[in-house]
Amino acid sequence: MASKFGVNVELYNGSLKPYDIENSRPIAIVGDDDTLDAGLYIYSTIEDALKDVGAGSIKNALDDFNATGIHTQIILSTFKLSTNENEETKKSEDLTSVLNAIDALKKAEVEVMAKPKFILAPEYNDAGVYEKLKQLGEYLRAVYAIEVNATNETEALKEVKDLQTKTAIISFQKVIRIDKVVRPASAFLIALYAKVMSETEYGFSQTYSNRVIGGITGVEQKVEFIQGVDCEADRLRGDGVTCIIADDGLRAWGGETRDEDFSSLHTYVIFYTAIDTIFKAQKSAIDKRMRDVLKNVVDSLEAFYRRLVANNVVVGFNVTIPTDINDNQTISEGKIYIKHEVQEMPLLKNITNRIYRVDAYSQVLIEEL
């Protein structure tokens, strides 16, 4: 209680949480395991996870990640395979289990104190799985992998014809792991992207495309890639399918979405990372007096975007509090609308060299004499 006479000193914290970018990007694997009980598990390394799991699709995916040499947190969402002897019933029960295991990752942040930023359910190629992964990807603002059943360009394009995705890495090729085991490409593509993001604080503004993939020695379904002409790799990439091409190593070739709003996965990752950062930083301003914190909110936002500009994440920005939507009624209700105008740094995707044959330099031959 303050004294009635004399001097009182009151200390308040007028600052907000800093806009710190979360660089922890755990990978979540959904699959079956014959040892672990159904549920969520988290491990600091792939090696730790491999010690606990038994046989199943989880073990197969962990072996894939282990081959790439990636070091990251791993979240497992496991289930038991059905033991029903009826083939159709078993298939239906397994599908229900994998869908429930995908849904379980919504509670990962509460149960295992980590939020997945990459998600995959390898070996479970079903339209229902694709849709459930899409829902979870949007819910968690995470990148996820889809494996479509195809062996060539025509089949792959047919499989994705009705898919609408924002942050999916779609693939169809099978790869040869370093231990000669043939595996789907999805885990290797996810590992590549996770590695790229973890290399620097602003690695999320980079892409996995046109980079050598670790952990593999070959590809079973070859995709034609020829510079300067229409080819299979470009057509597939244009329709949102990531390919593995042989060009100075085995490289990923993709990064396009199957979405009406943004054509590049890179765009979604940048803005989703910014959104997560803003959520975390501005949370402490809620239920504070508006005059105490509003200017600080805007100033901190501008400082955050200046950092993104300085690190080539965005080209430019403008943060305002428009008076036309912030009227007396909304302000009196404690609501504030902040307008962000932001342009991300584009990726260079095409270079056109125009070479003209001329004869204007012929006299140089005479001058040399």
mmCIF file of C-alpha atoms in Angstrom:
data_model
loop_
_atom_site.group_PDB
_atom_site.id
_atom_site.type_symbol
_atom_site.label_atom_id
_atom_site.label_comp_id
_atom_site.label_asym_id
_atom_site.label_seq_id
_atom_site.Cartn_x
_atom_site.Cartn_y
_atom_site.Cartn_z
ATOM 1 C CA MET A 1 0.000 0.000 0.000
ATOM 2 C CA ALA A 2 1.357 3.434 -0.982
ATOM 3 C CA SER A 3 2.232 5.877 1.768
ATOM 4 C CA LYS A 4 -0.166 8.743 2.452
ATOM 5 C CA PHE A 5 2.546 11.410 2.700
ATOM 6 C CA GLY A 6 5.964 11.787 1.076
ATOM 7 C CA VAL A 7 7.155 10.215 -2.198
ATOM 8 C CA ASN A 8 5.935 6.963 -3.751
ATOM 9 C CA VAL A 9 7.653 5.270 -6.683
ATOM 10 C CA GLU A 10 5.747 2.900 -8.961
ATOM 11 C CA LEU A 11 7.490 0.710 -11.529
ATOM 12 C CA TYR A 12 5.678 -0.467 -14.666
ATOM 13 C CA ASN A 13 6.820 -2.508 -17.614
ATOM 14 C CA GLY A 14 5.755 -0.500 -20.677
ATOM 15 C CA SER A 15 7.644 -2.626 -23.169
ATOM 16 C CA LEU A 16 6.288 -5.540 -25.127
ATOM 17 C CA LYS A 17 7.876 -8.865 -25.878
ATOM 18 C CA PRO A 18 10.497 -8.599 -28.628
ATOM 19 C CA TYR A 19 9.651 -9.850 -32.114
ATOM 20 C CA ASP A 20 11.883 -12.908 -31.949
ATOM 21 C CA ILE A 21 11.624 -15.301 -34.889
ATOM 22 C CA GLU A 22 11.127 -18.904 -33.776
ATOM 23 C CA ASN A 23 13.784 -20.955 -35.519
ATOM 24 C CA SER A 24 12.840 -24.249 -33.908
ATOM 25 C CA ARG A 25 11.083 -26.240 -36.633
ATOM 26 C CA PRO A 26 10.243 -29.732 -35.345
ATOM 27 C CA ILE A 27 9.342 -32.438 -37.850
ATOM 28 C CA ALA A 28 6.232 -34.508 -37.105
ATOM 29 C CA ILE A 29 5.919 -38.041 -38.479
ATOM 30 C CA VAL A 30 2.548 -39.778 -38.514
ATOM 31 C CA GLY A 31 2.615 -43.554 -38.846
ATOM 32 C CA ASP A 32 2.291 -47.034 -37.404
ATOM 33 C CA ASP A 33 4.617 -48.661 -34.913
ATOM 34 C CA ASP A 34 4.431 -52.110 -33.326
ATOM 35 C CA THR A 35 6.207 -51.096 -30.113
ATOM 36 C CA LEU A 36 5.017 -47.662 -28.988
ATOM 37 C CA ASP A 37 1.480 -47.180 -27.725
ATOM 38 C CA ALA A 38 -0.733 -44.884 -29.800
ATOM 39 C CA GLY A 39 -0.079 -41.246 -28.916
ATOM 40 C CA LEU A 40 2.357 -38.344 -29.193
ATOM 41 C CA TYR A 41 6.088 -38.554 -28.453
ATOM 42 C CA ILE A 42 8.922 -36.063 -28.799
ATOM 43 C CA TYR A 43 12.665 -36.665 -29.168
ATOM 44 C CA SER A 44 15.607 -34.297 -29.306
ATOM 45 C CA THR A 45 17.291 -36.261 -32.068
ATOM 46 C CA ILE A 46 16.464 -38.881 -34.665
ATOM 47 C CA GLU A 47 18.878 -41.275 -32.989
ATOM 48 C CA ASP A 48 16.924 -41.046 -29.729
ATOM 49 C CA ALA A 49 13.668 -41.798 -31.538
ATOM 50 C CA LEU A 50 15.161 -44.806 -33.308
ATOM 51 C CA LYS A 51 16.054 -46.343 -29.943
ATOM 52 C CA ASP A 52 12.397 -46.448 -28.884
ATOM 53 C CA VAL A 53 10.501 -47.430 -32.007
ATOM 54 C CA GLY A 54 9.873 -50.884 -33.410
ATOM 55 C CA ALA A 55 8.898 -51.925 -36.919
ATOM 56 C CA GLY A 56 6.517 -49.841 -39.015
ATOM 57 C CA SER A 57 6.234 -46.766 -41.198
ATOM 58 C CA ILE A 58 7.586 -44.565 -38.374
ATOM 59 C CA LYS A 59 10.835 -46.560 -38.285
ATOM 60 C CA ASN A 60 11.123 -46.423 -42.075
ATOM 61 C CA ALA A 61 10.750 -42.629 -42.103
ATOM 62 C CA LEU A 62 13.243 -42.180 -39.260
ATOM 63 C CA ASP A 63 15.769 -44.207 -41.240
ATOM 64 C CA ASP A 64 15.190 -41.840 -44.169
ATOM 65 C CA PHE A 65 15.847 -38.771 -42.021
ATOM 66 C CA ASN A 66 18.850 -40.427 -40.422
ATOM 67 C CA ALA A 67 20.361 -40.987 -43.872
ATOM 68 C CA THR A 68 20.175 -37.239 -44.593
ATOM 69 C CA GLY A 69 22.211 -36.349 -41.503
ATOM 70 C CA ILE A 70 19.683 -33.786 -40.293
ATOM 71 C CA HIS A 71 19.701 -32.777 -36.619
ATOM 72 C CA THR A 72 16.261 -31.717 -35.421
ATOM 73 C CA GLN A 73 13.486 -32.332 -32.926
ATOM 74 C CA ILE A 74 11.177 -35.164 -33.941
ATOM 75 C CA ILE A 75 7.519 -35.505 -32.961
ATOM 76 C CA LEU A 76 5.876 -38.877 -33.476
ATOM 77 C CA SER A 77 2.141 -39.430 -33.715
ATOM 78 C CA THR A 78 1.792 -43.188 -33.647
ATOM 79 C CA PHE A 79 -0.950 -45.782 -33.965
ATOM 80 C CA LYS A 80 -1.239 -49.561 -34.090
ATOM 81 C CA LEU A 81 -2.124 -51.367 -37.296
ATOM 82 C CA SER A 82 -5.451 -53.163 -37.328
ATOM 83 C CA THR A 83 -5.347 -56.910 -36.729
ATOM 84 C CA ASN A 84 -8.670 -57.523 -38.456
ATOM 85 C CA GLU A 85 -8.453 -60.459 -40.848
ATOM 86 C CA ASN A 86 -10.882 -58.931 -43.336
ATOM 87 C CA GLU A 87 -8.750 -56.978 -45.815
ATOM 88 C CA GLU A 88 -11.313 -54.242 -46.524
ATOM 89 C CA THR A 89 -12.138 -53.757 -42.861
ATOM 90 C CA LYS A 90 -8.432 -53.655 -41.955
ATOM 91 C CA LYS A 91 -7.804 -51.022 -44.616
ATOM 92 C CA SER A 92 -10.696 -48.912 -43.348
ATOM 93 C CA GLU A 93 -9.587 -49.189 -39.714
ATOM 94 C CA ASP A 94 -5.984 -48.263 -40.588
ATOM 95 C CA LEU A 95 -7.184 -45.224 -42.523
ATOM 96 C CA THR A 96 -9.257 -44.097 -39.542
ATOM 97 C CA SER A 97 -6.220 -44.550 -37.295
ATOM 98 C CA VAL A 98 -3.919 -42.463 -39.487
ATOM 99 C CA LEU A 99 -6.523 -39.692 -39.768
ATOM 100 C CA ASN A 100 -6.907 -39.628 -35.976
ATOM 101 C CA ALA A 101 -3.118 -39.577 -35.554
ATOM 102 C CA ILE A 102 -2.887 -36.552 -37.860
ATOM 103 C CA ASP A 103 -5.612 -34.798 -35.863
ATOM 104 C CA ALA A 104 -3.749 -35.547 -32.624
ATOM 105 C CA LEU A 105 -0.938 -33.200 -33.720
ATOM 106 C CA LYS A 106 -3.256 -30.230 -33.117
ATOM 107 C CA LYS A 107 -2.576 -30.772 -29.413
ATOM 108 C CA ALA A 108 1.181 -31.295 -29.780
ATOM 109 C CA GLU A 109 2.082 -27.879 -28.390
ATOM 110 C CA VAL A 110 0.126 -28.651 -25.214
ATOM 111 C CA GLU A 111 1.089 -32.303 -24.808
ATOM 112 C CA VAL A 112 4.763 -32.343 -25.855
ATOM 113 C CA MET A 113 5.524 -28.591 -25.708
ATOM 114 C CA ALA A 114 6.474 -28.311 -29.369
ATOM 115 C CA LYS A 115 4.636 -27.112 -32.458
ATOM 116 C CA PRO A 116 5.311 -29.078 -35.661
ATOM 117 C CA LYS A 117 6.450 -26.989 -38.626
ATOM 118 C CA PHE A 118 6.912 -29.944 -40.995
ATOM 119 C CA ILE A 119 4.453 -32.837 -41.193
ATOM 120 C CA LEU A 120 4.404 -36.071 -43.163
ATOM 121 C CA ALA A 121 2.553 -39.401 -43.125
ATOM 122 C CA PRO A 122 4.793 -41.507 -45.380
ATOM 123 C CA GLU A 123 3.403 -44.645 -47.031
ATOM 124 C CA TYR A 124 -0.194 -43.496 -46.483
ATOM 125 C CA ASN A 125 -1.276 -42.244 -49.896
ATOM 126 C CA ASP A 126 -4.998 -41.607 -49.747
ATOM 127 C CA ALA A 127 -7.206 -38.657 -50.698
ATOM 128 C CA GLY A 128 -8.524 -38.544 -47.125
ATOM 129 C CA VAL A 129 -4.965 -38.325 -45.786
ATOM 130 C CA TYR A 130 -4.162 -35.531 -48.247
ATOM 131 C CA GLU A 131 -7.168 -33.509 -47.079
ATOM 132 C CA LYS A 132 -6.481 -34.090 -43.399
ATOM 133 C CA LEU A 133 -2.828 -33.038 -43.830
ATOM 134 C CA LYS A 134 -4.022 -29.923 -45.649
ATOM 135 C CA GLN A 135 -6.330 -29.015 -42.766
ATOM 136 C CA LEU A 136 -3.566 -29.549 -40.221
ATOM 137 C CA GLY A 137 -1.055 -27.597 -42.330
ATOM 138 C CA GLU A 138 -3.379 -24.596 -42.416
ATOM 139 C CA TYR A 139 -4.185 -24.944 -38.699
ATOM 140 C CA LEU A 140 -0.524 -25.030 -37.648
ATOM 141 C CA ARG A 141 0.795 -22.910 -40.554
ATOM 142 C CA ALA A 142 3.147 -25.801 -41.335
ATOM 143 C CA VAL A 143 4.684 -27.360 -44.441
ATOM 144 C CA TYR A 144 3.546 -30.917 -45.163
ATOM 145 C CA ALA A 145 4.421 -33.658 -47.634
ATOM 146 C CA ILE A 146 2.105 -35.540 -49.983
ATOM 147 C CA GLU A 147 3.088 -38.684 -51.888
ATOM 148 C CA VAL A 148 0.911 -39.370 -54.935
ATOM 149 C CA ASN A 149 0.691 -42.781 -56.589
ATOM 150 C CA ALA A 150 2.258 -42.306 -60.017
ATOM 151 C CA THR A 151 5.172 -43.506 -62.105
ATOM 152 C CA ASN A 152 5.329 -40.787 -64.776
ATOM 153 C CA GLU A 153 4.304 -37.226 -65.636
ATOM 154 C CA THR A 154 0.871 -38.099 -67.014
ATOM 155 C CA GLU A 155 -0.124 -40.158 -63.985
ATOM 156 C CA ALA A 156 1.240 -37.568 -61.555
ATOM 157 C CA LEU A 157 -0.670 -34.702 -63.179
ATOM 158 C CA LYS A 158 -3.831 -36.783 -63.147
ATOM 159 C CA GLU A 159 -3.403 -37.518 -59.424
ATOM 160 C CA VAL A 160 -3.029 -33.833 -58.472
ATOM 161 C CA LYS A 161 -5.690 -32.511 -60.845
ATOM 162 C CA ASP A 162 -8.272 -31.997 -58.088
ATOM 163 C CA LEU A 163 -5.865 -31.082 -55.271
ATOM 164 C CA GLN A 164 -5.816 -27.574 -53.819
ATOM 165 C CA THR A 165 -2.810 -26.985 -51.565
ATOM 166 C CA LYS A 166 -1.003 -24.030 -50.006
ATOM 167 C CA THR A 167 2.021 -25.431 -48.187
ATOM 168 C CA ALA A 168 2.307 -28.976 -49.552
ATOM 169 C CA ILE A 169 5.429 -30.483 -51.065
ATOM 170 C CA ILE A 170 3.939 -32.966 -53.539
ATOM 171 C CA SER A 171 6.111 -35.729 -54.976
ATOM 172 C CA PHE A 172 5.678 -39.053 -56.745
ATOM 173 C CA GLN A 173 9.202 -40.358 -57.352
ATOM 174 C CA LYS A 174 10.883 -43.156 -55.443
ATOM 175 C CA VAL A 175 14.531 -42.681 -54.477
ATOM 176 C CA ILE A 176 17.380 -45.031 -53.643
ATOM 177 C CA ARG A 177 18.636 -44.380 -50.127
ATOM 178 C CA ILE A 178 22.367 -44.593 -49.371
ATOM 179 C CA ASP A 179 21.862 -48.129 -48.020
ATOM 180 C CA LYS A 180 20.237 -49.161 -51.353
ATOM 181 C CA VAL A 181 16.677 -49.236 -49.938
ATOM 182 C CA VAL A 182 14.014 -47.785 -52.259
ATOM 183 C CA ARG A 183 11.922 -45.157 -50.509
ATOM 184 C CA PRO A 184 9.405 -42.369 -51.243
ATOM 185 C CA ALA A 185 11.045 -38.973 -51.768
ATOM 186 C CA SER A 186 8.934 -37.038 -49.248
ATOM 187 C CA ALA A 187 11.132 -37.409 -46.142
ATOM 188 C CA PHE A 188 14.249 -36.408 -48.081
ATOM 189 C CA LEU A 189 12.545 -33.279 -49.459
ATOM 190 C CA ILE A 190 11.277 -32.299 -46.007
ATOM 191 C CA ALA A 191 14.763 -32.838 -44.549
ATOM 192 C CA LEU A 192 16.271 -30.652 -47.267
ATOM 193 C CA TYR A 193 13.848 -27.791 -46.573
ATOM 194 C CA ALA A 194 14.322 -28.085 -42.806
ATOM 195 C CA LYS A 195 18.094 -27.930 -43.249
ATOM 196 C CA VAL A 196 17.849 -24.833 -45.449
ATOM 197 C CA MET A 197 15.660 -23.074 -42.881
ATOM 198 C CA SER A 198 17.924 -23.928 -39.954
ATOM 199 C CA GLU A 199 21.125 -22.660 -41.551
ATOM 200 C CA THR A 200 20.514 -18.997 -40.581
ATOM 201 C CA GLU A 201 18.089 -16.942 -38.499
ATOM 202 C CA TYR A 202 16.331 -15.901 -41.693
ATOM 203 C CA GLY A 203 16.629 -19.229 -43.462
ATOM 204 C CA PHE A 204 12.838 -19.402 -43.728
ATOM 205 C CA SER A 205 13.081 -16.924 -46.622
ATOM 206 C CA GLN A 206 15.090 -19.440 -48.666
ATOM 207 C CA THR A 207 13.720 -22.318 -50.738
ATOM 208 C CA TYR A 208 14.630 -25.981 -51.022
ATOM 209 C CA SER A 209 14.429 -25.971 -54.819
ATOM 210 C CA ASN A 210 17.557 -26.301 -56.982
ATOM 211 C CA ARG A 211 19.548 -27.746 -54.083
ATOM 212 C CA VAL A 212 21.268 -31.128 -53.841
ATOM 213 C CA ILE A 213 19.334 -33.665 -51.772
ATOM 214 C CA GLY A 214 21.273 -35.566 -49.131
ATOM 215 C CA GLY A 215 20.908 -39.229 -48.222
ATOM 216 C CA ILE A 216 20.122 -40.635 -51.678
ATOM 217 C CA THR A 217 22.153 -42.097 -54.516
ATOM 218 C CA GLY A 218 19.566 -42.479 -57.273
ATOM 219 C CA VAL A 219 15.997 -42.016 -58.490
ATOM 220 C CA GLU A 220 13.778 -44.776 -59.864
ATOM 221 C CA GLN A 221 11.368 -42.647 -61.938
ATOM 222 C CA LYS A 222 13.542 -40.408 -64.089
ATOM 223 C CA VAL A 223 12.156 -36.982 -65.021
ATOM 224 C CA GLU A 224 13.321 -35.158 -68.154
ATOM 225 C CA PHE A 225 15.037 -31.839 -67.439
ATOM 226 C CA ILE A 226 16.390 -29.770 -70.335
ATOM 227 C CA GLN A 227 17.373 -26.122 -69.962
ATOM 228 C CA GLY A 228 15.741 -23.671 -72.338
ATOM 229 C CA VAL A 229 12.905 -25.880 -73.618
ATOM 230 C CA ASP A 230 9.566 -27.142 -72.366
ATOM 231 C CA CYS A 231 10.259 -30.340 -70.406
ATOM 232 C CA GLU A 232 8.693 -32.760 -67.930
ATOM 233 C CA ALA A 233 10.336 -31.222 -64.870
ATOM 234 C CA ASP A 234 9.067 -27.725 -65.686
ATOM 235 C CA ARG A 235 5.555 -28.915 -66.501
ATOM 236 C CA LEU A 236 5.321 -30.873 -63.265
ATOM 237 C CA ARG A 237 6.747 -27.980 -61.264
ATOM 238 C CA GLY A 238 4.241 -25.607 -62.833
ATOM 239 C CA ASP A 239 1.434 -27.852 -61.584
ATOM 240 C CA GLY A 240 2.791 -27.950 -58.043
ATOM 241 C CA VAL A 241 4.678 -31.258 -58.168
ATOM 242 C CA THR A 242 8.249 -31.279 -56.876
ATOM 243 C CA CYS A 243 10.639 -33.388 -58.947
ATOM 244 C CA ILE A 244 14.091 -34.779 -58.339
ATOM 245 C CA ILE A 245 16.301 -34.062 -61.317
ATOM 246 C CA ALA A 246 19.821 -35.189 -62.195
ATOM 247 C CA ASP A 247 21.784 -31.995 -62.840
ATOM 248 C CA ASP A 248 25.154 -31.579 -61.074
ATOM 249 C CA GLY A 249 23.840 -33.954 -58.423
ATOM 250 C CA LEU A 250 20.330 -35.054 -57.512
ATOM 251 C CA ARG A 251 18.417 -31.841 -56.998
ATOM 252 C CA ALA A 252 14.938 -30.810 -55.906
ATOM 253 C CA TRP A 253 12.992 -28.873 -58.541
ATOM 254 C CA GLY A 254 9.764 -27.353 -57.233
ATOM 255 C CA GLY A 255 8.353 -25.005 -54.637
ATOM 256 C CA GLU A 256 5.155 -24.036 -56.487
ATOM 257 C CA THR A 257 1.736 -24.351 -54.856
ATOM 258 C CA ARG A 258 -1.641 -25.473 -56.136
ATOM 259 C CA ASP A 259 -3.372 -22.403 -54.759
ATOM 260 C CA GLU A 260 -5.340 -19.522 -56.278
ATOM 261 C CA ASP A 261 -3.846 -16.785 -54.065
ATOM 262 C CA PHE A 262 -0.098 -17.391 -53.987
ATOM 263 C CA SER A 263 1.806 -19.460 -56.529
ATOM 264 C CA SER A 264 4.948 -19.945 -54.419
ATOM 265 C CA LEU A 265 5.351 -21.971 -51.218
ATOM 266 C CA HIS A 266 8.146 -19.539 -50.337
ATOM 267 C CA THR A 267 5.556 -16.721 -50.025
ATOM 268 C CA TYR A 268 3.407 -18.669 -47.583
ATOM 269 C CA VAL A 269 6.376 -19.652 -45.423
ATOM 270 C CA ILE A 270 7.544 -16.030 -45.120
ATOM 271 C CA PHE A 271 4.125 -14.673 -44.179
ATOM 272 C CA TYR A 272 3.260 -17.594 -41.900
ATOM 273 C CA THR A 273 6.546 -17.071 -40.033
ATOM 274 C CA ALA A 274 5.768 -13.358 -39.682
ATOM 275 C CA ILE A 275 2.255 -14.169 -38.425
ATOM 276 C CA ASP A 276 3.568 -16.600 -35.785
ATOM 277 C CA THR A 277 6.108 -13.995 -34.640
ATOM 278 C CA ILE A 278 3.467 -11.249 -34.410
ATOM 279 C CA PHE A 279 1.067 -13.489 -32.461
ATOM 280 C CA LYS A 280 3.718 -14.238 -29.877
ATOM 281 C CA ALA A 281 4.973 -10.653 -29.515
ATOM 282 C CA GLN A 282 1.622 -8.849 -29.362
ATOM 283 C CA LYS A 283 -0.004 -11.269 -26.928
ATOM 284 C CA SER A 284 1.362 -9.331 -23.960
ATOM 285 C CA ALA A 285 -0.407 -6.137 -25.110
ATOM 286 C CA ILE A 286 -3.857 -7.645 -24.608
ATOM 287 C CA ASP A 287 -5.762 -6.269 -21.575
ATOM 288 C CA LYS A 288 -3.341 -3.373 -21.169
ATOM 289 C CA ARG A 289 -4.474 0.253 -21.348
ATOM 290 C CA MET A 290 -4.511 1.304 -24.994
ATOM 291 C CA ARG A 291 -2.539 4.516 -24.532
ATOM 292 C CA ASP A 292 0.146 2.640 -22.622
ATOM 293 C CA VAL A 293 0.898 0.099 -25.332
ATOM 294 C CA LEU A 294 -0.498 1.115 -28.745
ATOM 295 C CA LYS A 295 2.424 3.249 -29.896
ATOM 296 C CA ASN A 296 4.824 0.601 -28.677
ATOM 297 C CA VAL A 297 2.950 -2.040 -30.713
ATOM 298 C CA VAL A 298 3.322 -0.027 -33.922
ATOM 299 C CA ASP A 299 6.946 0.983 -33.241
ATOM 300 C CA SER A 300 7.904 -2.624 -32.502
ATOM 301 C CA LEU A 301 6.191 -3.818 -35.674
ATOM 302 C CA GLU A 302 8.098 -1.331 -37.785
ATOM 303 C CA ALA A 303 11.374 -2.354 -36.139
ATOM 304 C CA PHE A 304 10.552 -6.008 -36.918
ATOM 305 C CA TYR A 305 9.896 -5.264 -40.595
ATOM 306 C CA ARG A 306 13.067 -3.155 -40.836
ATOM 307 C CA ARG A 307 15.002 -6.228 -39.714
ATOM 308 C CA LEU A 308 13.311 -8.274 -42.421
ATOM 309 C CA VAL A 309 14.244 -5.657 -45.032
ATOM 310 C CA ALA A 310 17.851 -5.542 -43.832
ATOM 311 C CA ASN A 311 18.090 -9.336 -44.138
ATOM 312 C CA ASN A 312 16.530 -9.543 -47.630
ATOM 313 C CA VAL A 313 13.349 -11.228 -46.425
ATOM 314 C CA VAL A 314 11.060 -8.428 -47.608
ATOM 315 C CA VAL A 315 11.534 -5.632 -50.125
ATOM 316 C CA GLY A 316 9.508 -2.981 -48.310
ATOM 317 C CA PHE A 317 6.624 -2.377 -45.907
ATOM 318 C CA ASN A 318 4.173 0.184 -44.565
ATOM 319 C CA VAL A 319 2.417 -0.112 -41.186
ATOM 320 C CA THR A 320 -0.562 2.178 -40.505
ATOM 321 C CA ILE A 321 -3.652 2.453 -38.296
ATOM 322 C CA PRO A 322 -6.290 3.570 -40.821
ATOM 323 C CA THR A 323 -8.831 6.034 -39.468
ATOM 324 C CA ASP A 324 -11.582 4.788 -41.792
ATOM 325 C CA ILE A 325 -11.819 1.403 -40.054
ATOM 326 C CA ASN A 326 -10.684 2.516 -36.587
ATOM 327 C CA ASP A 327 -13.756 4.613 -35.745
ATOM 328 C CA ASN A 328 -14.988 5.752 -32.331
ATOM 329 C CA GLN A 329 -17.076 2.640 -31.804
ATOM 330 C CA THR A 330 -14.327 0.102 -32.527
ATOM 331 C CA ILE A 331 -11.767 1.994 -30.421
ATOM 332 C CA SER A 332 -14.189 2.315 -27.502
ATOM 333 C CA GLU A 333 -14.706 -1.467 -27.678
ATOM 334 C CA GLY A 334 -10.955 -1.965 -27.320
ATOM 335 C CA LYS A 335 -10.424 -3.053 -30.929
ATOM 336 C CA ILE A 336 -7.599 -1.783 -33.120
ATOM 337 C CA TYR A 337 -7.013 -2.626 -36.783
ATOM 338 C CA ILE A 338 -3.404 -2.370 -37.953
ATOM 339 C CA LYS A 339 -2.762 -2.429 -41.696
ATOM 340 C CA HIS A 340 0.429 -4.119 -42.922
ATOM 341 C CA GLU A 341 1.503 -3.621 -46.522
ATOM 342 C CA VAL A 342 4.427 -5.958 -47.146
ATOM 343 C CA GLN A 343 6.210 -7.244 -50.236
ATOM 344 C CA GLU A 344 8.357 -10.328 -49.786
ATOM 345 C CA MET A 345 11.697 -10.681 -51.568
ATOM 346 C CA PRO A 346 10.910 -12.605 -54.772
ATOM 347 C CA LEU A 347 12.876 -15.650 -55.841
ATOM 348 C CA LEU A 348 14.647 -15.551 -59.195
ATOM 349 C CA LYS A 349 12.903 -18.278 -61.196
ATOM 350 C CA ASN A 350 13.637 -17.486 -64.817
ATOM 351 C CA ILE A 351 16.414 -15.743 -66.741
ATOM 352 C CA THR A 352 15.963 -14.903 -70.407
ATOM 353 C CA ASN A 353 19.100 -14.106 -72.402
ATOM 354 C CA ARG A 354 18.392 -12.376 -75.711
ATOM 355 C CA ILE A 355 21.367 -12.749 -78.039
ATOM 356 C CA TYR A 356 21.364 -10.813 -81.315
ATOM 357 C CA ARG A 357 23.706 -11.542 -84.172
ATOM 358 C CA VAL A 358 24.989 -8.242 -85.620
ATOM 359 C CA ASP A 359 27.637 -7.104 -88.107
ATOM 360 C CA ALA A 360 28.322 -3.671 -86.619
ATOM 361 C CA TYR A 361 31.759 -4.645 -85.338
ATOM 362 C CA SER A 362 33.301 -5.816 -88.616
ATOM 363 C CA GLN A 363 35.602 -2.784 -88.920
ATOM 364 C CA VAL A 364 37.363 -3.851 -85.763
ATOM 365 C CA LEU A 365 39.222 -6.363 -87.938
ATOM 366 C CA ILE A 366 40.643 -3.523 -90.065
ATOM 367 C CA GLU A 367 41.509 -1.407 -87.062
ATOM 368 C CA GLU A 368 43.521 -4.265 -85.643
ATOM 369 C CA LEU A 369 45.767 -4.095 -88.707
#
